[in-house]
Amino acid sequence: ASIAAVRSQGYKGWLDAQMDRSPTQTGWDWLMSDGRFNTTALEYAQHGADHMIWKQLMTSSDELRKRVALAWSEILVVSTSTVDGEGPSFAMAAYWDLLNRHAFGNFRSLLGDITLNPAMGRFLNTLNNVKEDVNKGRYPDENFAREVMQLFTIGLYQLNRDGTHKLSGGKPIETYNQDTVTNLARVFTGYRLDTTGHVRPSNPLQARNPMRFDDTRHSKLNVSFLGTTIAGSTPGPQKLKQALDTLFNHPNVAPFICKQLIQRLVTSNP
């Protein structure tokens, strides 16, 4: 039926119709309506995420939105293997729904929302990431700071507009170093679950609400990375916005992200 629709409408007509189509039932709502996964017996079960994703991909009429969301899920990766705690299936559903909402939208908005998403917070350790304490030998976790650059925005090496590497002495030029990671990690401290409306396990909203900011756990050190300096006294949410804006406006983002979308939606070898 899908092939017949493309033949009838043409590529542009089919794409336009798909992009105008309203989103179908969310993964979250499907899990809630199933009646099994928001119970004490399955409160810590992960397999609901598998049932949810296959149901979404195989039966939803907004095929293109689901296909683009799947592409995003393979670039901005979160895995059930380390999304533990209460309601892991719902955490994954909330993340999947987020990708669907942003499927045809703006990358900066998507980047901001995945950063504060609880599933991403659990997966790459921004959740409960706290400021440094030199006396205890504690420093901010660097996991998300590294991956948001390496995998989600700019990649390892500086790129030309066509995606080829910029070279110096015949070798690729690195986009960042360890000092960049250490500085950026300070931005992603002080975020906790927002338990507003959360009733375990019947309504696990802490898996859906964006993480909330706790200033008492946030690093007040200055942040310098990729040519941007943010004063340590800057309020945490504003600091987060400035950091993500810096990444979003980096010249690598367009070729780095677009190539990956082309590989998943058009051809594997651009």
mmCIF file of N, CA, C and O in Angstrom, residues 22-34 51-53 55-57 59-60 62 65-66 90 92-101 208:
data_model
loop_
_atom_site.group_PDB
_atom_site.id
_atom_site.type_symbol
_atom_site.label_atom_id
_atom_site.label_comp_id
_atom_site.label_asym_id
_atom_site.label_seq_id
_atom_site.Cartn_x
_atom_site.Cartn_y
_atom_site.Cartn_z
ATOM 1 N N SER A 22 -0.699 14.230 11.152
ATOM 2 C CA SER A 22 -0.571 14.372 12.601
ATOM 3 C C SER A 22 0.081 13.125 13.204
ATOM 4 O O SER A 22 -0.116 12.012 12.698
ATOM 5 N N PRO A 23 0.846 13.303 14.283
ATOM 6 C CA PRO A 23 1.440 12.135 14.941
ATOM 7 C C PRO A 23 0.365 11.168 15.433
ATOM 8 O O PRO A 23 -0.717 11.590 15.854
ATOM 9 N N THR A 24 0.665 9.899 15.365
ATOM 10 C CA THR A 24 -0.250 8.879 15.869
ATOM 11 C C THR A 24 -0.005 8.685 17.372
ATOM 12 O O THR A 24 0.732 9.433 17.990
ATOM 13 N N GLN A 25 -0.649 7.672 17.942
ATOM 14 C CA GLN A 25 -0.531 7.423 19.379
ATOM 15 C C GLN A 25 0.935 7.358 19.811
ATOM 16 O O GLN A 25 1.759 6.715 19.162
ATOM 17 N N THR A 26 1.262 8.023 20.897
ATOM 18 C CA THR A 26 2.640 8.021 21.383
ATOM 19 C C THR A 26 3.005 6.671 21.983
ATOM 20 O O THR A 26 2.135 5.884 22.382
ATOM 21 N N GLY A 27 4.302 6.417 22.060
ATOM 22 C CA GLY A 27 4.768 5.200 22.714
ATOM 23 C C GLY A 27 4.378 5.174 24.177
ATOM 24 O O GLY A 27 4.036 4.124 24.728
ATOM 25 N N TRP A 28 4.448 6.337 24.832
ATOM 26 C CA TRP A 28 4.053 6.445 26.238
ATOM 27 C C TRP A 28 2.591 6.054 26.420
ATOM 28 O O TRP A 28 2.264 5.249 27.295
ATOM 29 N N ASP A 29 1.717 6.615 25.601
ATOM 30 C CA ASP A 29 0.287 6.335 25.738
ATOM 31 C C ASP A 29 -0.021 4.871 25.443
ATOM 32 O O ASP A 29 -0.918 4.279 26.059
ATOM 33 N N TRP A 30 0.725 4.276 24.509
ATOM 34 C CA TRP A 30 0.495 2.863 24.222
ATOM 35 C C TRP A 30 0.869 2.004 25.430
ATOM 36 O O TRP A 30 0.137 1.080 25.796
ATOM 37 N N LEU A 31 2.006 2.298 26.064
ATOM 38 C CA LEU A 31 2.398 1.550 27.261
ATOM 39 C C LEU A 31 1.369 1.720 28.371
ATOM 40 O O LEU A 31 1.013 0.757 29.055
ATOM 41 N N MET A 32 0.881 2.940 28.553
ATOM 42 C CA MET A 32 -0.113 3.189 29.594
ATOM 43 C C MET A 32 -1.412 2.450 29.299
ATOM 44 O O MET A 32 -2.042 1.878 30.198
ATOM 45 N N SER A 33 -1.815 2.427 28.037
ATOM 46 C CA SER A 33 -3.083 1.787 27.676
ATOM 47 C C SER A 33 -3.005 0.270 27.744
ATOM 48 O O SER A 33 -4.027 -0.406 27.898
ATOM 49 N N ASP A 34 -1.795 -0.266 27.651
ATOM 50 C CA ASP A 34 -1.634 -1.720 27.699
ATOM 51 C C ASP A 34 -2.051 -2.276 29.056
ATOM 52 O O ASP A 34 -2.579 -3.385 29.144
ATOM 53 N N HIS A 51 8.481 -3.934 22.928
ATOM 54 C CA HIS A 51 7.112 -4.053 22.420
ATOM 55 C C HIS A 51 6.638 -2.721 21.857
ATOM 56 O O HIS A 51 6.011 -2.657 20.791
ATOM 57 N N MET A 52 6.944 -1.654 22.564
ATOM 58 C CA MET A 52 6.504 -0.322 22.155
ATOM 59 C C MET A 52 7.099 0.079 20.818
ATOM 60 O O MET A 52 6.391 0.517 19.904
ATOM 61 N N ILE A 53 8.410 -0.090 20.660
ATOM 62 C CA ILE A 53 9.067 0.401 19.450
ATOM 63 C C ILE A 53 8.624 -0.379 18.221
ATOM 64 O O ILE A 53 8.389 0.192 17.146
ATOM 65 N N LYS A 55 5.742 -1.945 17.829
ATOM 66 C CA LYS A 55 4.364 -1.542 17.557
ATOM 67 C C LYS A 55 4.336 -0.221 16.799
ATOM 68 O O LYS A 55 3.593 -0.060 15.824
ATOM 69 N N GLN A 56 5.161 0.731 17.236
ATOM 70 C CA GLN A 56 5.212 2.038 16.587
ATOM 71 C C GLN A 56 5.698 1.932 15.140
ATOM 72 O O GLN A 56 5.105 2.513 14.226
ATOM 73 N N LEU A 57 6.775 1.196 14.930
ATOM 74 C CA LEU A 57 7.382 1.134 13.605
ATOM 75 C C LEU A 57 6.558 0.324 12.610
ATOM 76 O O LEU A 57 6.552 0.625 11.415
ATOM 77 N N THR A 59 3.098 -0.445 12.717
ATOM 78 C CA THR A 59 1.663 -0.227 12.524
ATOM 79 C C THR A 59 1.259 1.240 12.387
ATOM 80 O O THR A 59 0.112 1.521 12.047
ATOM 81 N N SER A 60 2.156 2.191 12.638
ATOM 82 C CA SER A 60 1.770 3.597 12.614
ATOM 83 C C SER A 60 1.597 4.104 11.179
ATOM 84 O O SER A 60 2.375 3.760 10.283
ATOM 85 N N ASP A 62 1.833 7.311 10.284
ATOM 86 C CA ASP A 62 2.789 8.394 9.990
ATOM 87 C C ASP A 62 4.179 7.793 9.793
ATOM 88 O O ASP A 62 5.103 7.999 10.581
ATOM 89 N N ARG A 65 7.501 10.027 9.706
ATOM 90 C CA ARG A 65 7.896 10.522 11.024
ATOM 91 C C ARG A 65 8.601 9.419 11.810
ATOM 92 O O ARG A 65 9.647 9.651 12.445
ATOM 93 N N LYS A 66 8.063 8.218 11.774
ATOM 94 C CA LYS A 66 8.671 7.105 12.493
ATOM 95 C C LYS A 66 10.032 6.751 11.908
ATOM 96 O O LYS A 66 10.968 6.399 12.629
ATOM 97 N N PHE A 90 9.180 3.144 30.323
ATOM 98 C CA PHE A 90 8.555 4.447 30.137
ATOM 99 C C PHE A 90 9.601 5.520 29.830
ATOM 100 O O PHE A 90 9.327 6.467 29.079
ATOM 101 N N MET A 92 12.284 5.010 28.074
ATOM 102 C CA MET A 92 12.584 4.833 26.662
ATOM 103 C C MET A 92 11.439 5.326 25.790
ATOM 104 O O MET A 92 11.661 5.913 24.721
ATOM 105 N N ALA A 93 10.214 5.110 26.228
ATOM 106 C CA ALA A 93 9.061 5.592 25.459
ATOM 107 C C ALA A 93 9.057 7.119 25.405
ATOM 108 O O ALA A 93 8.773 7.716 24.358
ATOM 109 N N ALA A 94 9.373 7.753 26.532
ATOM 110 C CA ALA A 94 9.414 9.213 26.561
ATOM 111 C C ALA A 94 10.502 9.736 25.623
ATOM 112 O O ALA A 94 10.311 10.758 24.946
ATOM 113 N N TYR A 95 11.638 9.044 25.557
ATOM 114 C CA TYR A 95 12.712 9.461 24.660
ATOM 115 C C TYR A 95 12.301 9.275 23.205
ATOM 116 O O TYR A 95 12.513 10.162 22.363
ATOM 117 N N TRP A 96 11.695 8.149 22.903
ATOM 118 C CA TRP A 96 11.212 7.879 21.538
ATOM 119 C C TRP A 96 10.172 8.919 21.114
ATOM 120 O O TRP A 96 10.213 9.431 19.994
ATOM 121 N N ASP A 97 9.284 9.249 22.000
ATOM 122 C CA ASP A 97 8.265 10.255 21.695
ATOM 123 C C ASP A 97 8.898 11.616 21.437
ATOM 124 O O ASP A 97 8.433 12.378 20.578
ATOM 125 N N LEU A 98 9.950 11.935 22.186
ATOM 126 C CA LEU A 98 10.666 13.189 21.980
ATOM 127 C C LEU A 98 11.244 13.240 20.566
ATOM 128 O O LEU A 98 11.134 14.265 19.867
ATOM 129 N N LEU A 99 11.859 12.139 20.124
ATOM 130 C CA LEU A 99 12.424 12.097 18.771
ATOM 131 C C LEU A 99 11.336 12.256 17.721
ATOM 132 O O LEU A 99 11.555 12.895 16.676
ATOM 133 N N ASN A 100 10.163 11.687 17.969
ATOM 134 C CA ASN A 100 9.045 11.842 17.038
ATOM 135 C C ASN A 100 8.563 13.285 16.973
ATOM 136 O O ASN A 100 8.251 13.798 15.895
ATOM 137 N N ARG A 101 8.486 13.947 18.136
ATOM 138 C CA ARG A 101 8.033 15.342 18.150
ATOM 139 C C ARG A 101 8.964 16.241 17.345
ATOM 140 O O ARG A 101 8.529 17.206 16.709
ATOM 141 N N ARG A 208 9.410 11.028 32.293
ATOM 142 C CA ARG A 208 8.957 11.843 31.159
ATOM 143 C C ARG A 208 9.279 13.320 31.333
ATOM 144 O O ARG A 208 9.589 14.015 30.350
#
